[in-house]
XYZ file of C-alpha atoms in Angstrom:
684
model
C 18.462 36.048 64.994
C 20.921 34.462 67.143
C 23.455 31.923 66.207
C 21.511 29.355 68.081
C 18.070 30.293 66.267
C 19.673 30.118 62.807
C 18.838 26.932 60.906
C 21.407 24.170 60.688
C 22.800 24.214 56.988
C 23.200 20.558 57.040
C 19.494 19.926 58.224
C 18.648 22.424 55.229
C 20.496 20.349 52.792
C 18.683 17.115 54.169
C 15.443 18.639 53.798
C 16.166 19.557 50.021
C 16.812 15.857 49.388
C 14.279 15.142 46.935
C 15.669 17.956 44.713
C 18.870 16.429 44.727
C 17.726 12.782 43.946
C 20.127 10.857 41.729
C 18.636 10.277 38.258
C 19.931 7.966 35.651
C 21.579 9.475 32.418
C 19.265 11.142 29.746
C 19.743 8.288 27.287
C 19.030 5.695 30.065
C 15.852 7.412 31.012
C 14.426 7.090 27.527
C 15.528 3.458 27.332
C 13.866 2.546 30.399
C 10.724 4.154 29.419
C 10.486 2.805 25.872
C 11.619 -0.815 27.254
C 8.568 -0.832 29.671
C 6.169 0.181 26.905
C 5.272 3.740 28.290
C 5.047 7.221 26.035
C 6.429 10.489 27.261
C 2.693 11.640 27.486
C 1.872 8.996 30.159
C 4.982 9.906 31.952
C 3.833 13.564 32.053
C 0.317 12.655 32.937
C 1.519 10.716 36.022
C 3.956 13.297 37.064
C 1.519 16.341 36.206
C 3.992 17.909 33.868
C 3.913 18.616 30.042
C 5.033 16.088 27.424
C 7.573 18.529 26.247
C 9.103 18.588 29.924
C 9.549 15.026 29.787
C 11.154 15.140 26.227
C 13.625 17.593 27.672
C 14.634 15.430 30.521
C 15.092 12.449 28.230
C 17.163 14.789 25.992
C 19.235 16.392 28.645
C 18.087 19.903 28.127
C 16.653 20.395 31.486
C 16.282 18.581 34.945
C 13.217 17.855 37.350
C 13.209 19.569 40.597
C 11.861 19.082 44.186
C 9.172 16.600 44.699
C 8.832 16.031 40.951
C 12.457 14.715 40.711
C 11.727 12.265 43.580
C 8.696 10.965 42.001
C 10.506 10.658 38.419
C 13.567 8.857 40.050
C 11.207 6.431 41.975
C 9.276 5.825 38.781
C 12.475 4.999 36.912
C 13.977 3.019 39.662
C 10.634 0.886 39.748
C 10.621 0.212 36.062
C 14.397 -0.861 36.166
C 13.539 -3.351 38.981
C 10.536 -4.696 36.974
C 12.494 -5.079 33.532
C 15.402 -6.953 35.694
C 12.663 -9.170 37.178
C 11.361 -9.859 33.676
C 14.499 -10.866 32.448
C 15.377 -13.214 35.060
C 15.090 -16.846 34.231
C 11.647 -18.379 34.683
C 10.895 -21.913 35.809
C 10.358 -24.218 32.928
C 6.720 -25.723 32.638
C 6.443 -29.559 33.248
C 5.743 -31.546 30.404
C 1.905 -32.369 29.811
C 0.605 -35.587 28.385
C -0.143 -35.450 24.909
C -3.932 -35.131 24.411
C -5.746 -38.217 22.892
C -7.020 -37.888 19.387
C -10.614 -36.456 18.988
C -13.335 -38.569 17.320
C -14.573 -35.392 15.485
C -12.130 -32.688 13.991
C -12.072 -29.612 16.028
C -11.712 -26.063 14.697
C -8.517 -24.560 15.910
C -8.831 -22.405 18.935
C -8.151 -18.596 18.754
C -4.923 -17.844 20.535
C -5.321 -16.786 24.196
C -4.786 -13.149 24.870
C -1.897 -12.298 27.172
C -2.743 -10.474 30.405
C -0.567 -7.099 30.519
C 1.506 -6.590 33.551
C 0.145 -3.948 36.003
C 1.356 -0.556 34.886
C 2.499 -1.451 31.662
C 0.829 -0.247 28.394
C -0.184 -3.147 25.903
C 0.895 -2.769 22.161
C -0.282 -4.083 18.990
C 1.406 -7.299 17.795
C 2.810 -5.415 15.071
C 4.547 -3.279 17.466
C 5.992 -5.804 19.679
C 9.531 -7.230 19.682
C 11.268 -4.473 17.399
C 14.380 -5.155 15.700
C 17.100 -3.806 18.164
C 18.615 -1.604 15.338
C 15.457 -0.029 14.641
C 13.804 -0.074 18.186
C 12.102 3.297 17.715
C 10.097 2.005 14.450
C 10.446 2.654 10.885
C 9.652 6.274 10.861
C 8.986 9.819 12.679
C 6.757 12.608 11.996
C 8.811 15.842 12.651
C 6.815 18.897 13.796
C 8.101 22.529 14.246
C 8.880 22.336 17.932
C 11.450 19.630 17.268
C 9.242 16.428 18.413
C 9.612 13.679 16.375
C 6.508 11.413 16.832
C 6.987 7.763 16.216
C 5.381 4.249 16.653
C 3.539 3.322 19.811
C 3.355 6.843 21.189
C 7.015 7.571 21.153
C 8.151 11.085 21.017
C 11.878 11.771 20.206
C 13.513 15.297 20.689
C 15.117 16.420 17.386
C 17.767 19.422 17.765
C 18.100 19.602 13.864
C 17.601 23.158 12.405
C 18.757 22.164 8.608
C 18.424 19.163 6.347
C 22.118 17.840 6.827
C 21.751 17.874 10.657
C 18.322 16.202 10.391
C 19.813 13.558 8.238
C 22.905 13.028 10.675
C 20.602 12.797 13.790
C 18.344 10.299 12.212
C 21.296 8.100 11.192
C 23.197 8.534 14.285
C 20.652 8.858 17.220
C 17.075 8.190 15.860
C 17.405 4.558 15.744
C 14.581 4.461 12.834
C 14.305 1.909 10.014
C 12.533 -1.593 9.370
C 14.315 -4.830 8.885
C 13.921 -6.302 5.175
C 10.856 -8.272 4.112
C 12.871 -11.157 2.408
C 16.180 -12.645 3.417
C 17.774 -11.734 0.132
C 16.174 -7.980 0.427
C 17.217 -4.852 1.969
C 16.333 -3.116 5.230
C 14.169 -0.030 4.662
C 15.683 3.205 5.147
C 14.393 5.542 7.966
C 11.536 7.949 6.741
C 11.120 11.281 8.272
C 7.867 13.067 7.517
C 7.878 16.869 7.610
C 4.964 18.794 8.787
C 4.403 22.385 7.432
C 6.117 23.834 10.610
C 8.977 21.491 10.530
C 9.499 22.468 6.692
C 9.579 25.876 7.574
C 12.280 25.350 10.648
C 14.331 23.550 8.403
C 14.406 26.449 5.554
C 12.080 24.872 3.072
C 9.702 27.092 1.034
C 6.145 26.696 1.588
C 5.371 25.420 -1.818
C 7.418 24.338 -4.839
C 7.732 26.884 -7.604
C 8.625 24.172 -10.089
C 5.024 22.933 -10.735
C 6.119 20.623 -13.323
C 9.411 19.014 -12.254
C 8.123 19.297 -8.446
C 11.487 19.731 -6.938
C 13.848 22.511 -5.764
C 16.154 24.148 -8.078
C 19.848 22.970 -7.895
C 21.076 26.239 -6.676
C 18.581 26.511 -3.686
C 20.307 27.324 -0.493
C 18.690 23.844 0.905
C 20.253 21.771 -1.885
C 23.697 23.779 -1.802
C 24.023 23.021 1.950
C 23.207 19.433 1.570
C 26.079 19.319 -1.179
C 28.483 21.064 1.076
C 27.788 18.636 3.989
C 28.869 15.935 1.906
C 25.360 14.532 1.011
C 23.827 13.710 -2.250
C 20.469 13.688 -3.701
C 18.944 11.177 -6.277
C 18.169 12.084 -9.743
C 14.703 13.013 -8.658
C 16.290 15.969 -6.848
C 14.791 17.428 -3.562
C 10.963 16.933 -4.099
C 7.957 16.034 -2.040
C 9.696 12.673 -1.618
C 13.421 13.094 -1.294
C 16.276 10.658 -0.631
C 19.356 12.198 0.878
C 22.314 9.695 0.865
C 26.133 8.863 0.992
C 27.417 5.887 -1.077
C 27.422 2.851 1.253
C 30.592 2.128 3.254
C 31.327 -1.354 4.606
C 28.115 -2.500 3.445
C 26.343 -0.082 5.616
C 23.729 2.321 3.909
C 23.766 5.832 4.737
C 20.188 7.033 3.479
C 17.216 9.099 4.797
C 14.158 9.479 3.102
C 12.129 12.528 3.655
C 8.478 13.282 2.977
C 7.504 16.941 2.619
C 3.846 17.396 3.712
C 3.198 20.934 2.504
C 4.514 20.001 -0.980
C 1.712 17.083 -1.419
C 3.750 14.170 -0.170
C 0.476 12.386 0.840
C -1.832 12.813 -2.113
C -5.536 13.054 -0.872
C -6.461 10.751 -3.776
C -4.490 8.012 -2.515
C -3.946 8.884 1.340
C -7.185 10.284 1.931
C -7.089 12.910 4.955
C -3.729 11.665 6.063
C -1.886 14.941 5.693
C -4.670 16.732 7.795
C -4.008 14.298 10.898
C -2.214 15.972 14.034
C 1.582 14.900 13.934
C 1.159 11.898 16.618
C -1.813 10.372 14.746
C -0.237 10.727 11.426
C 2.672 8.678 12.872
C 0.449 5.895 14.166
C -1.146 5.752 10.686
C 1.935 5.603 8.752
C 3.705 3.297 11.168
C 0.738 0.961 10.666
C 1.078 1.378 6.830
C 4.933 0.496 7.213
C 4.244 -2.509 9.372
C 1.599 -4.032 7.379
C 2.823 -3.024 3.765
C 6.166 -1.342 4.052
C 7.916 2.055 4.756
C 6.210 4.406 2.201
C 8.782 5.118 -0.293
C 7.007 7.642 -2.561
C 3.447 7.666 -3.824
C 1.379 4.791 -3.141
C 1.891 3.442 -6.762
C 5.802 3.608 -6.116
C 5.295 1.641 -2.863
C 3.088 -0.900 -4.595
C 6.016 -1.412 -7.237
C 8.753 -1.303 -4.471
C 6.738 -3.797 -2.493
C 6.994 -6.597 -5.256
C 10.770 -6.092 -5.264
C 10.880 -6.155 -1.520
C 9.100 -9.517 -1.283
C 10.949 -10.847 -4.228
C 14.310 -9.340 -4.504
C 16.125 -9.878 -7.879
C 19.318 -11.188 -6.670
C 20.792 -13.369 -3.774
C 24.125 -14.380 -2.476
C 25.418 -17.426 -4.381
C 28.778 -19.223 -4.083
C 31.146 -18.856 -6.936
C 32.394 -22.491 -7.636
C 35.507 -21.571 -9.116
C 36.634 -19.086 -6.438
C 34.514 -20.079 -3.320
C 33.666 -16.369 -2.755
C 29.939 -15.325 -2.415
C 28.614 -13.142 -5.368
C 25.453 -11.775 -6.345
C 23.432 -14.052 -8.487
C 19.645 -14.259 -10.163
C 16.878 -14.878 -7.307
C 14.724 -17.848 -8.925
C 10.997 -16.701 -9.386
C 11.985 -13.183 -9.342
C 12.252 -10.517 -12.118
C 15.760 -10.405 -12.188
C 16.494 -7.776 -14.999
C 15.034 -5.411 -17.362
C 13.320 -7.239 -20.327
C 11.841 -5.396 -23.366
C 8.219 -5.978 -24.107
C 6.943 -7.956 -27.139
C 5.892 -5.378 -29.871
C 2.121 -5.758 -29.155
C 2.642 -5.261 -25.506
C 4.551 -2.060 -25.750
C 2.984 1.496 -25.451
C 2.839 3.799 -28.557
C 6.295 5.654 -27.176
C 8.452 2.558 -26.884
C 11.306 2.041 -29.142
C 10.372 -1.231 -30.292
C 6.875 0.384 -31.818
C 8.864 3.223 -33.240
C 10.981 0.502 -35.018
C 7.859 -1.170 -36.647
C 5.583 1.701 -37.149
C 5.994 5.338 -38.473
C 5.517 8.237 -36.188
C 2.073 9.000 -35.448
C 0.703 5.704 -36.891
C -2.467 4.531 -35.020
C -2.065 1.014 -34.206
C -5.002 -1.299 -35.233
C -6.114 -4.279 -32.751
C -3.893 -6.742 -34.735
C -0.845 -4.770 -33.803
C -1.384 -3.809 -30.109
C -2.522 -5.599 -26.821
C -5.504 -3.710 -25.529
C -6.116 -5.374 -22.164
C -7.966 -2.688 -20.116
C -10.709 -2.509 -17.480
C -14.286 -2.460 -18.576
C -16.147 0.841 -19.451
C -19.481 -0.082 -20.971
C -22.982 0.907 -20.960
C -26.037 -1.246 -22.373
C -27.790 0.026 -25.318
C -31.074 1.468 -24.071
C -32.866 -0.068 -26.695
C -32.231 -3.580 -25.081
C -33.911 -2.451 -21.909
C -36.943 -4.732 -21.228
C -40.404 -3.493 -19.990
C -39.858 -5.289 -16.790
C -36.482 -3.602 -16.223
C -38.036 -0.250 -16.951
C -40.655 -0.885 -14.238
C -37.713 -1.240 -11.515
C -37.517 2.168 -9.662
C -33.836 1.669 -8.722
C -30.382 1.562 -10.098
C -28.091 -0.118 -7.629
C -24.373 -0.575 -7.910
C -21.921 -3.487 -6.400
C -18.508 -3.050 -6.466
C -15.638 -5.878 -6.224
C -13.143 -5.539 -3.012
C -9.716 -5.049 -4.234
C -10.350 -6.525 -7.708
C -7.009 -6.132 -8.877
C -5.462 -7.826 -5.845
C -7.844 -10.808 -6.188
C -6.866 -11.094 -10.077
C -3.187 -11.227 -8.962
C -3.770 -14.232 -6.614
C -2.324 -17.446 -8.035
C -1.854 -15.773 -11.274
C 1.219 -17.067 -13.450
C 2.998 -14.450 -15.190
C 6.273 -14.433 -17.457
C 9.474 -13.783 -15.697
C 11.818 -13.556 -18.593
C 12.243 -12.485 -22.229
C 9.145 -12.921 -24.694
C 9.805 -15.743 -27.466
C 7.831 -15.312 -31.008
C 6.077 -18.371 -32.165
C 3.753 -18.776 -35.507
C 0.688 -20.670 -35.727
C 0.944 -22.033 -31.824
C -1.196 -24.339 -30.139
C -2.762 -22.413 -27.333
C -1.634 -23.302 -23.693
C -3.484 -21.506 -20.897
C -0.700 -22.389 -18.576
C 1.757 -20.244 -20.819
C 1.611 -16.529 -20.040
C 2.015 -14.404 -23.091
C -0.136 -12.422 -25.876
C -1.805 -14.256 -28.731
C -3.118 -13.028 -31.881
C -6.636 -14.504 -32.194
C -9.908 -13.898 -33.899
C -12.603 -13.906 -31.572
C -15.024 -11.703 -33.692
C -17.195 -15.005 -34.660
C -18.089 -15.424 -30.935
C -21.638 -14.830 -30.347
C -22.735 -13.493 -27.057
C -25.574 -11.886 -25.187
C -25.602 -8.223 -26.079
C -27.094 -7.318 -22.765
C -23.678 -8.117 -21.306
C -20.373 -6.585 -22.064
C -18.193 -8.659 -24.282
C -15.488 -10.298 -22.390
C -12.754 -9.621 -25.046
C -12.923 -5.889 -25.230
C -12.779 -3.044 -22.460
C -15.355 -1.226 -24.241
C -17.661 -4.126 -24.069
C -18.427 -4.153 -27.999
C -17.835 -7.211 -30.244
C -14.136 -7.281 -31.599
C -13.970 -6.698 -35.275
C -11.105 -9.201 -36.426
C -8.081 -10.654 -35.257
C -6.706 -8.968 -31.800
C -4.179 -9.372 -29.286
C -5.157 -10.988 -26.148
C -3.273 -11.737 -22.879
C -3.371 -15.488 -21.944
C -6.431 -14.960 -19.295
C -8.518 -13.643 -21.958
C -7.980 -16.242 -24.518
C -8.367 -18.910 -21.833
C -11.723 -17.636 -20.981
C -12.827 -17.900 -24.650
C -11.864 -21.522 -24.379
C -13.781 -21.889 -21.192
C -16.912 -20.554 -22.862
C -16.442 -23.263 -25.364
C -15.137 -21.358 -28.299
C -12.353 -22.897 -30.370
C -9.200 -20.615 -30.379
C -6.658 -20.935 -33.065
C -3.837 -18.432 -32.600
C -2.192 -17.014 -35.584
C 1.020 -16.224 -33.728
C 2.141 -15.404 -29.947
C 4.640 -14.035 -27.949
C 4.935 -16.491 -24.978
C 7.471 -16.585 -21.779
C 8.596 -20.110 -21.033
C 10.112 -18.860 -17.891
C 7.097 -18.004 -15.617
C 5.752 -18.276 -12.145
C 3.312 -16.679 -9.543
C 5.567 -13.683 -8.737
C 2.538 -11.647 -7.453
C 1.329 -14.150 -4.875
C 3.280 -12.856 -1.913
C 2.405 -9.311 -2.868
C -1.166 -10.343 -2.862
C -1.037 -12.022 0.416
C 0.662 -9.176 2.237
C -1.961 -6.626 0.720
C -4.741 -8.738 1.560
C -3.713 -9.097 5.002
C -2.961 -5.445 5.458
C -6.641 -4.803 3.910
C -8.557 -7.174 6.062
C -6.722 -5.972 9.358
C -7.642 -2.353 8.579
C -11.017 -3.214 7.820
C -11.293 -5.267 10.914
C -10.306 -2.077 12.864
C -13.130 -0.490 11.109
C -15.629 -2.890 12.270
C -15.801 -4.872 9.162
C -14.749 -8.392 9.364
C -15.018 -11.761 7.181
C -18.232 -13.905 7.756
C -20.483 -11.275 8.796
C -24.310 -11.956 7.962
C -24.868 -9.842 5.070
C -27.164 -7.382 6.708
C -24.644 -6.545 9.218
C -21.982 -6.262 6.642
C -24.065 -3.694 4.777
C -24.567 -1.891 7.878
C -21.082 -2.156 8.949
C -19.827 -0.541 5.401
C -22.399 2.253 5.904
C -20.394 3.479 8.985
C -16.894 2.393 8.751
C -15.726 5.612 7.114
C -17.119 7.640 9.892
C -15.305 5.754 12.758
C -11.619 6.723 12.820
C -10.124 9.194 10.198
C -6.597 7.539 10.604
C -7.739 4.032 9.775
C -9.728 5.362 6.912
C -6.732 7.158 5.499
C -4.810 3.977 5.990
C -7.483 1.754 4.077
C -7.403 4.399 1.318
C -3.646 4.015 1.101
C -3.541 0.256 1.006
C -6.156 0.163 -1.724
C -4.502 2.736 -3.603
C -1.103 0.502 -3.397
C -2.942 -2.291 -5.124
C -4.114 -0.205 -8.096
C -1.252 2.174 -8.398
C 1.209 -0.682 -8.171
C -0.432 -2.549 -11.065
C -0.498 0.548 -13.027
C 3.154 1.395 -12.293
C 4.209 -1.724 -14.084
C 3.629 0.168 -17.357
C 4.652 3.413 -16.360
C 4.808 5.984 -19.379
C 7.503 8.667 -20.001
C 7.144 11.927 -17.981
C 8.585 15.261 -18.628
C 8.240 17.932 -21.347
C 11.609 16.958 -22.724
C 10.847 13.555 -23.844
C 10.473 12.357 -27.290
C 8.729 9.298 -28.820
C 11.010 6.520 -29.677
C 13.470 7.306 -26.927
C 13.868 5.234 -23.865
C 12.992 6.633 -20.587
C 14.380 5.724 -16.978
C 11.361 3.458 -15.995
C 12.479 0.935 -18.996
C 15.723 0.017 -16.923
C 13.565 -1.471 -13.978
C 12.995 -5.310 -13.842
C 9.474 -4.162 -12.733
C 8.546 -2.206 -15.990
C 6.463 -5.361 -17.248
C 3.317 -4.228 -19.315
C 2.647 -7.757 -20.088
C 2.227 -8.376 -16.248
C -0.248 -5.476 -15.889
C -2.182 -6.810 -18.886
C -2.456 -10.093 -17.141
C -3.792 -8.920 -14.180
C -6.372 -6.629 -15.721
C -7.441 -9.238 -18.271
C -7.850 -11.526 -15.073
C -10.092 -8.915 -13.450
C -12.080 -8.370 -16.368
C -12.889 -12.137 -16.962
C -13.700 -12.599 -13.214
C -16.073 -9.789 -13.509
C -17.891 -11.338 -16.785
C -17.790 -14.841 -15.214
C -19.815 -13.361 -12.308
C -22.138 -11.339 -14.695
C -22.749 -14.521 -16.938
C -23.852 -16.405 -13.779
C -26.541 -13.911 -12.938
C -27.423 -13.521 -16.462
C -28.335 -17.217 -16.263
C -31.213 -16.561 -13.834
C -32.364 -13.287 -15.742
C -30.236 -10.442 -14.222
C -28.288 -8.400 -16.648
C -26.518 -5.155 -15.886
C -26.997 -1.635 -17.452
C -23.392 -0.552 -16.901
C -19.995 -1.691 -16.077
C -17.083 0.301 -14.999
C -13.724 -1.454 -13.972
C -14.984 -3.514 -11.013
C -18.382 -1.921 -10.513
C -21.493 -3.214 -12.176
C -24.995 -1.391 -11.859
C -28.382 -3.500 -11.858
C -31.889 -2.347 -12.035
C -33.675 -3.384 -8.784
C -37.103 -3.123 -6.963
C -35.379 -2.159 -3.853
C -32.550 0.104 -2.983
C -29.944 -2.216 -1.843
C -28.014 -5.027 -3.194
C -30.071 -7.513 -1.108
C -33.111 -6.588 -3.288
C -31.944 -7.869 -6.496
C -28.856 -10.451 -5.744
C -30.156 -13.878 -6.381
C -30.178 -16.813 -3.844
C -30.578 -20.567 -4.233
C -33.553 -22.292 -2.844
C -31.590 -23.070 0.437
C -31.123 -19.274 0.912
C -27.335 -19.141 0.107
C -26.076 -16.676 -2.772
C -26.158 -17.908 -6.200
C -22.955 -19.899 -6.516
C -20.379 -18.277 -8.838
C -22.315 -14.691 -8.807
C -21.465 -11.615 -6.772
C -21.592 -12.329 -3.241
C -21.539 -9.668 -0.380
C -18.498 -9.681 2.159
C -15.252 -7.935 3.202
C -12.738 -10.249 1.332
C -10.857 -9.540 -1.854
C -13.332 -10.690 -4.827
C -16.521 -10.292 -2.738
C -18.636 -7.206 -3.320
C -19.908 -4.253 -1.420
C -22.711 -1.668 -2.070
C -21.256 1.016 -4.110
C -24.377 3.329 -4.578
C -28.063 3.735 -5.439
C -29.850 6.001 -7.682
C -33.164 6.265 -9.406
C -34.078 4.712 -12.785
C -34.691 7.908 -14.457
C -31.394 9.107 -13.373
C -29.722 6.062 -14.797
C -31.846 6.089 -18.077
C -30.836 9.622 -18.716
C -27.038 8.804 -18.636
C -27.492 6.047 -20.833
C -29.466 8.068 -23.267
C -26.712 10.436 -23.439
C -23.951 7.924 -23.657
C -22.743 8.353 -20.017
C -21.765 5.542 -17.546
C -23.972 5.272 -14.615
C -21.424 3.291 -12.900
C -19.039 6.122 -12.859
C -21.581 8.271 -10.855
C -23.621 5.756 -8.883
C -22.065 6.928 -5.823
C -23.097 10.541 -6.446
C -19.474 11.521 -7.282
C -17.102 10.745 -10.231
C -15.354 7.501 -9.415
C -12.217 8.636 -11.249
C -12.049 11.703 -9.167
C -12.517 9.565 -6.124
C -9.586 7.294 -7.206
C -12.039 4.199 -7.164
């Protein structure tokens, strides 16, 4: 080849221009994409590469070449231009004349849907306008290849190979976390969920050898490495839910929470099938839980309790009148410090019980408050011939019964005060020693004053809602003594509202909404658990948060080393409040009895009740076959009403009359098995 035939090297460089196209720095690439609402997967699809390739470009581990580089540069340049245009000042709309008043009241219009801009992915409202400190959401699910999946389809690249470097990356680069739910509260720490592969990559064992303590031994290599790096673990150690932290500096928290999936962090009894979801879907589900409830902080029971504190923090900033400095002070309407229970409210292990009764003493009803959910069956001898002619046993279950009971419930906030021979006051939270054994009630209904549904045998301790219901039924109540709480308020209202909204939003995504005709509601409930496994797992977690949170108010001592009469760590929490738990459960039981009493007035009596499920005999297989209606076709006022809202009921299950009769004869509760499974095993 002659010199004249040889290609011009300058022309060759020019022809290779697309390969040399300038690109923004890797961090800017990621910022542009997330600001525009795109995922790495969407970028990858448009450029015909893999998502991992895009993640490498944004992390600076690799660079696009040739035509792909040119297309990527064009996309990023277009995004930057569009974002700049969006940020430009917009002309202000001209004021419109105020509308004239309407002669008839109008229903509020639904908010108009915003049209998405061309080429931009729309997002759920709960993912819009993120806090700039936590732009990548509350949490990430880390997989074995270093991909950290977050909310909204986000994928971050995590280079960490051990726990200390993972914590450093999370706090320095990941921009994860969530803003406080109350102005006096604390921001949520970032959560990293470790899949099986991620746990293995970080040096964690496949399972915990300590099955009782559920934690790594203090001399494990992972724990030693955390300590050497200057990080600390809480007293719980490194278990399924672990917190790695350093003491706060300058008011800035340095804490990361880890959830280890192979160690059972997402218990199937509470989280359903969440642990089996692919990492991106699990991240979406957990982000939805974080947005609607709060960032998970352990089991759903722990999260339920933490939500109470997050919504009503115990302290707030107040100005010291003497110095003018801002100091921490109690927050009105909150539980501000630990409070020992009244002796009847305390479980057997509590020191106040040990001080009054010898070890091993079985307390009698006049010594202990026993407010628990129903577990009652009707005496088979009380079944009538007409009832025995009904071929079906049909169960109905109250939606979110404990949440509904917490709504507008006044509970004690401070220490109990002991009074003798008090006049009963239904507005005063506490427990009352009252003799309700003389109240004569229909034996075809459970007695409203005992969990077992039998008649009380003499004086017993009752929470305020139970005594108030006795008065509502027209019976005189004359307490012998009481422990009352003069400081009180609707502590659980915000908790109820947030969980109600979370529950209804999730049910709506599963196709079940308030106001549906009853037939449509029943059909939607039949199919709602077959539509979206991630949303079904989210629904399970929300419901478990309610029950677990109420149960956690009376957490019992744990661990083989505990001895009765000793204090245990839970007692030092402001939210260790067995009196509040008793008030919620008593209200739920009273609500249940009130509805059953209304049905009894038209001749319908249950054959079994378990907590929030009642079983009736019916000539048809569904609730519509036995639930009574008024002459105008409306559900019987004050009775069970089908619907999705908390306090309304759904179809729990149907079995044959003979099936139910055999269980009754053997002393077993048909309500426990009406679905064909054990309700306790199902977490119901």
